[in-house]
Amino acid sequence: MTASTHGRQPLLHEELVVLRAPTQVWSSPTGDLGAMPIHGVFHADARVVDELRIEVGGEVPEPIGATATASEALFTSVARGIDDGPTPDPRVRIDRRRVVGAGALDEHVAIANALDAALDTTVTFVVRVDAQDLQAVKSGVLGSEAPAIEERAGLVVATHEGRRLELDASGADVAVLGRTVSLTWPVHVPAGGSAEVALRLRVSDEGQVVAPYAGAAVLERVPTTGDARLDRWAAHALADLDALAMTRPGLGDEPFLAAGAPWFLTLFGRDTLIAARLLLPVDRGLALGTLRALARLQGARDDAASAEQPGKILHEIRDGVFTMPGEGIVLPPVYYGTVDATPLWVVLLGRALEAGAVSLDDVRTLRAELEAALTWMRDHGDPAGTGFLHYRDELGTGLANQGWKDSGDSIRFHDGSIADGPIALAEVQAQAYEAAVLGADLLDALDGTGAGDAWRVWAADLAVRFRDRFWVERDGTRFLAIALDGEGRPVDARTSNMGQCIGTGILTREEEALLAAQLVAPEMASRWGLRTMATDEGGYWPLSYHCGSVWPHDTGVVVEGMLRAGLRSEAAALATRLLDAAEAFAWRMPELFSGDDLAAPIAYPASCRPQAWSAAAVVPVARALAG
């Protein structure tokens, strides 16, 4: 077997992250950074520190426990090198408290001394500064970039291009060797007392395209349900969501949620919109901020390199070109390669008005963007004239698949073979249908009854074509194909995509009930949530990214749709599974996990966390289980 010639993406499942967007810190559960490829202090799209550890009295403390919240962690250890107590009881305790803010990291080291004599010792922080782009870390192919380091009075400064890292060295003995900075403080700890030192790190980036959000809370608390497990998940999820809130430079009144850590701590059209929609019952400004932020970047021209088109909502923004070595993917800083974000934007606007999260005056300010988005669905979403919204990566360097299952092998036939494009996804037709109906209602609200009738006709025609082409039958069971391929053939694997059509209005009540019954059956529903693909499909693999794994947001979207369709028992069945999974993952729901039916859910080792839409799934789960 020939060895791989490209790097390996870092595994994440056993590492600890604390964050406040756009800053995140990944470490081992003991608190030190440097042992694993993902470890580091990241800000926006760059890693600025790849090693951070402490020594007390010249020795590494021995860890005995840790706790963490979204933006803080406490690591407790013992320092037996300076503990001369006569009993096995630890008498010198080290509490290392990590606090992450936007552009800031504070590491507080408190030494508690239960000995009868005072201690005179040292605390050393070993910091290795870095200048790797996020994409290099993700690919496992690191460059040779290194920051310039300068010592000043009480300060160590590391700079690279537009990034600047400052280490507060006040009172410390500083030593610099290559990229490694050692800062040592003398510490006197009285008998029966304690003492503390702190390392303060500040980072900025002139080129960052996202910024901290410092405004009022964008979400309310999920009302107490009386279910201790559900309440615990809700509290943890809301804290993570608060830490993921951000905005764009100069637009502090337009908050949105970063998609997730570590790779997607930026504005993503699809992810941000779905998360905001799931969170509408607890919204306090997030939906409006999301809509406005994406409206400002709505496509205005035809540009093949970025997949921009007039009226189109973007896929993602980055500080620079984002490459994925080994995959042949090169994405421009503003990339529009998504088929679903545009109808999802319209759906969020319509649903937000229904929920009272935006006013009609707010809608009026977004009227031009609404009409442009609807027009994109009609004039650009179907370039081949198939009658359905579809996509194809025209340049070969973008995303091959441009729905939410965007891995290259996600769209498969029953026999496991991969479909060729252009691809028309089932759930995207449903989203377009709902967007057209809600868009018509919005135009009626703005201009009077009948103003949106043309879009109702468009939606009705789409529903007829959809019913005629997407329904398939196998072994006496009718279900929705995941997609139509480039030749118009139904891609006949049974997947969770059909579940995301429920509650959009494109299906009859009987069709929704038929699909719901299949979604809660053992082939689709694992013990822990809804599988992305049924176990009897040729492409099924429980550790596949999109072909058999469980994505919490996917289950959450289907639960939300079932509730809208009045299918409460099926919604509760899936919601219960997801609640069980949340408990197993200590209330921080990952991006995805294995589709196995084992006694505990198995991690997908490269799964991001926290992730906005995974955390947001707690809201439809709470609605399904507690009303």
Short mmCIF file of N, CA and C in Angstrom, two decimals, residues 31 197 210 230 242 263 279 298 363 371 405 556:
data_model
loop_
_atom_site.label_atom_id
_atom_site.label_comp_id
_atom_site.label_asym_id
_atom_site.label_seq_id
_atom_site.Cartn_x
_atom_site.Cartn_y
_atom_site.Cartn_z
N GLY A 31 -5.27 20.98 29.88
CA GLY A 31 -5.04 22.41 29.76
C GLY A 31 -3.86 22.82 28.90
N VAL A 197 -0.43 34.34 39.60
CA VAL A 197 0.16 35.09 38.50
C VAL A 197 -0.72 34.89 37.28
N VAL A 210 -14.51 39.10 9.96
CA VAL A 210 -15.54 38.99 11.00
C VAL A 210 -15.01 39.68 12.25
N LEU A 230 -33.04 17.98 29.78
CA LEU A 230 -33.32 18.94 28.72
C LEU A 230 -32.89 20.35 29.13
N ASP A 242 -24.06 31.78 22.51
CA ASP A 242 -23.64 33.13 22.87
C ASP A 242 -22.17 33.35 22.52
N TRP A 263 -13.09 24.99 12.26
CA TRP A 263 -12.83 25.36 10.87
C TRP A 263 -13.81 26.39 10.32
N LEU A 279 -33.85 28.70 16.08
CA LEU A 279 -33.84 29.47 17.33
C LEU A 279 -34.91 30.55 17.39
N GLN A 298 -25.26 40.02 -0.62
CA GLN A 298 -26.02 39.34 -1.66
C GLN A 298 -25.38 39.58 -3.02
N VAL A 363 -39.08 44.11 7.21
CA VAL A 363 -39.24 43.46 5.91
C VAL A 363 -39.16 44.48 4.80
N GLU A 371 -36.90 40.46 -3.26
CA GLU A 371 -37.27 40.28 -4.66
C GLU A 371 -36.10 39.73 -5.47
N LYS A 405 -25.38 18.54 2.42
CA LYS A 405 -24.48 17.39 2.34
C LYS A 405 -23.47 17.68 1.23
N GLY A 556 -32.80 17.84 14.11
CA GLY A 556 -33.56 18.99 14.60
C GLY A 556 -34.44 19.61 13.54
#
